[in-house]
CSV table of C-alpha atoms in Angstrom, one decimal:
chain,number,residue,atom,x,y,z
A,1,UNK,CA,0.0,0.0,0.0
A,2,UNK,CA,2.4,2.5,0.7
A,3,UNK,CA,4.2,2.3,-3.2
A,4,UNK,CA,1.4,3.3,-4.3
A,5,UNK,CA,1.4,7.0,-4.3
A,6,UNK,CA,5.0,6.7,-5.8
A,7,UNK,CA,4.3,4.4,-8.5
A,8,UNK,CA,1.4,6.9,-9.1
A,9,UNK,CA,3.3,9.9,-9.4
A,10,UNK,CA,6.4,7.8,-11.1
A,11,UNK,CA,7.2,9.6,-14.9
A,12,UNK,CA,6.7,7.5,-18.4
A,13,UNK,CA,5.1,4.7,-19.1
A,14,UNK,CA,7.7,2.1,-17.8
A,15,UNK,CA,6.5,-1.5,-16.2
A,16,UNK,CA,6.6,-1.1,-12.4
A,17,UNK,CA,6.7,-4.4,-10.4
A,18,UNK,CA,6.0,-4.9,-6.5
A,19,UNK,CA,6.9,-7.7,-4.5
A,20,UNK,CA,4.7,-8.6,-1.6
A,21,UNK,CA,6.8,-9.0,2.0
A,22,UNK,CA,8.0,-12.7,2.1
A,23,UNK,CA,6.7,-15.0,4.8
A,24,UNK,CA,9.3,-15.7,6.9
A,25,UNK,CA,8.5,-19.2,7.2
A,26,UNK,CA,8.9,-20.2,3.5
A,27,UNK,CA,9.0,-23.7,2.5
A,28,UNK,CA,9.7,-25.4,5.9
A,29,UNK,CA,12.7,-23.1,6.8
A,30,UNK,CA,12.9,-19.4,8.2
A,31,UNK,CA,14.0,-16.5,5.9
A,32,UNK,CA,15.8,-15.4,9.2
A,33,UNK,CA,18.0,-12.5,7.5
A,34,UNK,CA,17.7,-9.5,5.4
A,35,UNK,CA,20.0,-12.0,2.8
A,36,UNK,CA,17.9,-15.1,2.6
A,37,UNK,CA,15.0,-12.2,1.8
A,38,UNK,CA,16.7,-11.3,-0.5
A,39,UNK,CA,17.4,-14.2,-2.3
A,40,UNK,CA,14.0,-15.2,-2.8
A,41,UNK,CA,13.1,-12.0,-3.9
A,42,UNK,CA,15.3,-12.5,-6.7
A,43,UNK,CA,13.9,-15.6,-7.9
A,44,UNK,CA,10.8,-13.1,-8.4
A,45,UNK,CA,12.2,-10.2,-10.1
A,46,UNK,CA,13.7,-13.6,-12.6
A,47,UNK,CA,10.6,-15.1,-12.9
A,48,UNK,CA,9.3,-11.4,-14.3
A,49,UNK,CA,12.8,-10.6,-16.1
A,50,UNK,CA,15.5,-13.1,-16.3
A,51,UNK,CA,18.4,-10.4,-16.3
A,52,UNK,CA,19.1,-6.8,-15.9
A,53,UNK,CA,19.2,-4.1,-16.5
A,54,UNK,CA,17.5,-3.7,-13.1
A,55,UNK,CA,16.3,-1.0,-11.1
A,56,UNK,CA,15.0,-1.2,-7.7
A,57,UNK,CA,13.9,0.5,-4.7
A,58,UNK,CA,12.3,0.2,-1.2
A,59,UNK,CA,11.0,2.6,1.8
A,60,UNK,CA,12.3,1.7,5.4
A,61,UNK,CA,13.7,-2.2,5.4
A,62,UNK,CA,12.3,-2.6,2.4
A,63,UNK,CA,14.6,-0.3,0.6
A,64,UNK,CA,17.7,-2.2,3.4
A,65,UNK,CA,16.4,-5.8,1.2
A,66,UNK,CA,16.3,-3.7,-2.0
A,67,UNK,CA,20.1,-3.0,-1.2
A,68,UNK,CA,20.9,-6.7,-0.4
A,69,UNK,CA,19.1,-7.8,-3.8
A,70,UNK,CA,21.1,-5.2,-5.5
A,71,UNK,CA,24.8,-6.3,-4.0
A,72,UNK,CA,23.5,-10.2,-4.9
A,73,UNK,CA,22.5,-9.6,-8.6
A,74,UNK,CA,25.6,-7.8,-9.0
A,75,UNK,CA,27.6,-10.5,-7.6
A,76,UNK,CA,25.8,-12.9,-10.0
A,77,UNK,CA,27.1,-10.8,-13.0
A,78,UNK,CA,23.6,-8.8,-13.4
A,79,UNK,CA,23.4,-5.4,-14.5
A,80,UNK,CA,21.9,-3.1,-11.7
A,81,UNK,CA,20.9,0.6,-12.8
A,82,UNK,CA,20.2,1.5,-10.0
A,83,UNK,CA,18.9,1.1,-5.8
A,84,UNK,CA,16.6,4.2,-4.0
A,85,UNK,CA,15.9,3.5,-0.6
A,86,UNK,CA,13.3,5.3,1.2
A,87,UNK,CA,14.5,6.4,4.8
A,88,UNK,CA,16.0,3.2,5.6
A,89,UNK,CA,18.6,2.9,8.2
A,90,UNK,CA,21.5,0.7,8.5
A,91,UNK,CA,21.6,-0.6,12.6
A,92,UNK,CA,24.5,-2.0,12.3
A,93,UNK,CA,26.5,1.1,11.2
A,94,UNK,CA,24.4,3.1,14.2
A,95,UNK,CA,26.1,1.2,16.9
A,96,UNK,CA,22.6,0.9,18.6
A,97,UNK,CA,23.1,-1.5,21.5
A,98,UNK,CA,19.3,-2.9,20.6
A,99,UNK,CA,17.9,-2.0,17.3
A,100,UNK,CA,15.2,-4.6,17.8
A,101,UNK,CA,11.7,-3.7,17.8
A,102,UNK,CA,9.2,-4.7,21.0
A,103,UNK,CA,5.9,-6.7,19.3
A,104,UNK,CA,4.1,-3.6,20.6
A,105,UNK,CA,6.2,-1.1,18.6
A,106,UNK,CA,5.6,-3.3,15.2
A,107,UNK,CA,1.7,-3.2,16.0
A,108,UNK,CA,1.9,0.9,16.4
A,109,UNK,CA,4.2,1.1,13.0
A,110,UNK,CA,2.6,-1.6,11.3
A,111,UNK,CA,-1.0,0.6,11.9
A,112,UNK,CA,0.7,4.0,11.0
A,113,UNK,CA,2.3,2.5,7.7
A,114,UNK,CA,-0.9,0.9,6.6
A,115,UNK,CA,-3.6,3.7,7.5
A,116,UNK,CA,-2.1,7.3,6.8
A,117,UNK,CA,-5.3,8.7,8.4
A,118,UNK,CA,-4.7,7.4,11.7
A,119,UNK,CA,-4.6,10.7,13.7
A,120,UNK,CA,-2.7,11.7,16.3
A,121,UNK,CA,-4.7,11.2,19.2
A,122,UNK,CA,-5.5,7.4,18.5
A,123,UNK,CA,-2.0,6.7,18.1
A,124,UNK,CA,-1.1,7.9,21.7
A,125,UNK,CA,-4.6,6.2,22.8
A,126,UNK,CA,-3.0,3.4,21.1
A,127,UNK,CA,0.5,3.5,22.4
A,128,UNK,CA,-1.0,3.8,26.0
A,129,UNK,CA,-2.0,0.0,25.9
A,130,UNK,CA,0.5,-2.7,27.4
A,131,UNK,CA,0.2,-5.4,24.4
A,132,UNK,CA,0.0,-5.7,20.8
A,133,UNK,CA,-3.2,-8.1,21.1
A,134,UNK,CA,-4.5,-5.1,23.1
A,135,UNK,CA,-4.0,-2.5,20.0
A,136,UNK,CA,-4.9,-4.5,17.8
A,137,UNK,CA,-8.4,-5.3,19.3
A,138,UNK,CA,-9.1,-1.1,20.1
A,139,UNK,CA,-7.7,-0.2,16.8
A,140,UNK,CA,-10.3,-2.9,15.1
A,141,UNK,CA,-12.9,-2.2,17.9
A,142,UNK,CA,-12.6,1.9,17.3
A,143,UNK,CA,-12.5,1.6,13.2
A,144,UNK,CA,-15.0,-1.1,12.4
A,145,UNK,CA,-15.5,-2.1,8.5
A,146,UNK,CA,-13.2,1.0,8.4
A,147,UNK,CA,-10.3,-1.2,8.1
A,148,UNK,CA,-10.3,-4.5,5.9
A,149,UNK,CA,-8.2,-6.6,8.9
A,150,UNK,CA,-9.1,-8.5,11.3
A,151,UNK,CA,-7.6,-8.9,15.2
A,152,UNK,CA,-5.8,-11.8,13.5
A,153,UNK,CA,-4.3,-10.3,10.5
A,154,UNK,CA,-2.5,-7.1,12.5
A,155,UNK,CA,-0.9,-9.7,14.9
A,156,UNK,CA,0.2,-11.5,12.3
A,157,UNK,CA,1.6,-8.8,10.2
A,158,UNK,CA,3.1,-7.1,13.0
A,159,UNK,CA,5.0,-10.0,13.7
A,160,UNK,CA,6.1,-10.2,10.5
A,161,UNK,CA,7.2,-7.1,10.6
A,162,UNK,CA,9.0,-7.5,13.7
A,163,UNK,CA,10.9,-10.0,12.1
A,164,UNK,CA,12.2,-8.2,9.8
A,165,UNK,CA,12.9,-5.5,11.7
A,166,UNK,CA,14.9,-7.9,13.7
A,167,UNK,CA,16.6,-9.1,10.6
A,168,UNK,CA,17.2,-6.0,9.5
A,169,UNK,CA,19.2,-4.7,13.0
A,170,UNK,CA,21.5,-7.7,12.2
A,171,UNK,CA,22.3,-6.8,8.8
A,172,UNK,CA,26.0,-5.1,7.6
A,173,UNK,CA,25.5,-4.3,4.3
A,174,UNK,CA,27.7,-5.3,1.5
A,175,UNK,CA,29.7,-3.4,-1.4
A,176,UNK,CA,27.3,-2.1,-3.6
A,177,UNK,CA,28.6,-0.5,-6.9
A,178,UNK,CA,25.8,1.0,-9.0
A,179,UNK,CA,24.2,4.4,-8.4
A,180,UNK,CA,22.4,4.2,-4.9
A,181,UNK,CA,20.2,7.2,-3.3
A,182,UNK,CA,18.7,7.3,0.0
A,183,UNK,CA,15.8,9.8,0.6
A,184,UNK,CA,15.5,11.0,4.0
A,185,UNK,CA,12.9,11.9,6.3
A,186,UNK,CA,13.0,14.8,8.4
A,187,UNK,CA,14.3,12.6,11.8
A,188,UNK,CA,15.1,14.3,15.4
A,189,UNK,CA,15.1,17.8,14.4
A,190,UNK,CA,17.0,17.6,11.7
A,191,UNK,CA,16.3,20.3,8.8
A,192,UNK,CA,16.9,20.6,5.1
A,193,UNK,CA,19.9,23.0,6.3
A,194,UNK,CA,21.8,20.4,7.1
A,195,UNK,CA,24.1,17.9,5.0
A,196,UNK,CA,23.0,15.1,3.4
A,197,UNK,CA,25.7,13.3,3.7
A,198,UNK,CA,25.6,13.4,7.3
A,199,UNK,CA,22.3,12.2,7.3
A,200,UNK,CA,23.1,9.1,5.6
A,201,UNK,CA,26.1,8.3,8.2
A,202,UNK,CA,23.7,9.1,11.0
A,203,UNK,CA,21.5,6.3,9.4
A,204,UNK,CA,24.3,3.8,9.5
A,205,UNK,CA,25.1,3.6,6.1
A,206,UNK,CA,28.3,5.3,5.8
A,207,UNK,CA,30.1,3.1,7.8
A,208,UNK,CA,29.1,-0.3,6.8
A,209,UNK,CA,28.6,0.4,3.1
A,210,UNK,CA,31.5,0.3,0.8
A,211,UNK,CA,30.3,2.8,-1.4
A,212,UNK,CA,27.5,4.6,0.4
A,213,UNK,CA,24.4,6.0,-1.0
A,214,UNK,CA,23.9,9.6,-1.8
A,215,UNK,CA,21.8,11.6,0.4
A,216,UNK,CA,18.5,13.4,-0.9
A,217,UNK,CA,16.6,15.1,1.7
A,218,UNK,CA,13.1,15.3,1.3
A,219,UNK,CA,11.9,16.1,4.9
A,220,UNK,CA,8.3,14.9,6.6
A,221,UNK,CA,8.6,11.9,8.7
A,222,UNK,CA,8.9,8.1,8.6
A,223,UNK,CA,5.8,7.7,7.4
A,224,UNK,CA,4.7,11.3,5.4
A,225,UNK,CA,7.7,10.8,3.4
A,226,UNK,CA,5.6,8.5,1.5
A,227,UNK,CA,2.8,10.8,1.4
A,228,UNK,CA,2.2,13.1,-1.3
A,229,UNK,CA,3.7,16.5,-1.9
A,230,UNK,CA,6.9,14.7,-0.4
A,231,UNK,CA,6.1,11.3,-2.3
A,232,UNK,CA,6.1,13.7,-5.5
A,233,UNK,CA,9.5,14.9,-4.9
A,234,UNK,CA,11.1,11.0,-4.8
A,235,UNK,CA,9.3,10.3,-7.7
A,236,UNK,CA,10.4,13.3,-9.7
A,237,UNK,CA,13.8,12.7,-8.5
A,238,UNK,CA,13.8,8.6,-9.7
A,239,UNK,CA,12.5,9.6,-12.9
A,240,UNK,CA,15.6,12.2,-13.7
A,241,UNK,CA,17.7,9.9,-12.4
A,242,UNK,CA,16.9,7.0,-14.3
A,243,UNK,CA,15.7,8.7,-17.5
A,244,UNK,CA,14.0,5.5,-18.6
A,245,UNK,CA,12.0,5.8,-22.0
A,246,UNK,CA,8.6,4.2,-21.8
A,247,UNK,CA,8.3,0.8,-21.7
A,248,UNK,CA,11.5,-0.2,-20.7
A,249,UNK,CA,13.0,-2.1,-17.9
A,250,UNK,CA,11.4,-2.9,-14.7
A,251,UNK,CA,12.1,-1.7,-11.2
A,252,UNK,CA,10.8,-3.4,-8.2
């Protein structure tokens, strides 16, 4: 839900793929790390377009597994255009002594990623609950047949999305040599003033990548980065960067 608005505002005519989040329990095993994502990510992009050129991107740890597929395709020989990652932070480049999100912290970001319109005040009435189970049944209780989720389904995507939060705290990101971008959110009073570069090494990335990404600051939080006029801006920005003609390539 939240690539929509950029895929919206995304210049030309070119084919656009998403990939759902994986399940971490795939085939038996458990996709424990931001690589194994990866990995089976790619066998979707291949099962779409056997080789590159490719171009992908991803907000939050999506955009840290758009990173991962990027350094893996390139290992494999693949052309890769290009990797955009949308506020995503590198943990292990932070030094955070626990980068790990509480089940009760995925519910609350899980909530605010999925339903933009989620004011202010239910958040905090939210966040004032002990459990996730506990959110979860006043946020459903509160919104009705305003949401399309059950008690069920937030539990369960929250704790997906704990996992890969989880995944993503353990990750130290390999050398990726294509053109990479991060756009970031306005985090901790930081201002447009400031550098971008310094951004991106407060976000982990400068220490851990071998070639970091270039900083674009775009401002908003989190989560009304993705929101439109600041959504506008990334997609403006892709476009130009990528100069794609219509009907050519696919990013995902």
């Amino acid at each position: 839900v939240p690539y929509v608005s950029l895929v919206e505002c995304l210049p030309g005519e070119g084919m656009v793929y998403g990939i759902q989040a994986a399940n971490i329990d795939v085939g038996g095993y458990i996709l424990a790390s931001i690589e194994s994502m990866a990995s089976e990510y790619i066998d979707s992009i291949r099962s779409v377009q056997p080789q590159g050129p490719y171009r992908l991107a991803g907000w939050s740890s999506g955009g840290v597994i758009a990173y991962e597929i990027g350094v893996q395709l390139s290992r494999a020989g693949e052309k890769v255009d290009f990797v955009a990652m949308i506020d995503s932070y590198a943990p292990a480049g932070m030094h955070i002594e626990n980068a790990h999100l509480s089940m009760k912290d995925s519910m609350i970001s899980f909530i605010r990623s999925r339903w933009y319109n989620v004011d202010d005040d239910m958040i905090e009435m939210l966040m004032a609950k002990d459990r996730a189970d506990e959110i979860a049944e006043e946020f459903c209780g509160y919104s009705g047949d305003k949401i399309d989720m059950s008690v069920e389904d937030l539990i369960r995507r929250a704790n997906l999305l704990q996992k890969i939060a989880g995944a993503t705290a353990e990750y130290v990101p390999g050398k990726l040599l294509c053109d990479s971008y991060l756009f970031l959110a306005d985090q901790q009073g930081q201002s447009a003033s400031g550098d971008s570069q310094e951004l991106v090494a407060a976000r982990g990335w400068v220490t851990v990548a071998g070639m970091p990404p270039e900083g674009v600051y775009i401002g908003g939080d989190h989560y009304s980065i993705m929101q439109s006029p600041r959504v506008d801006r990334i997609a403006r920005f892709i476009g130009k960067a990528l100069s794609w003609p219509a009907n050519e390539g696919v990013k995902a």
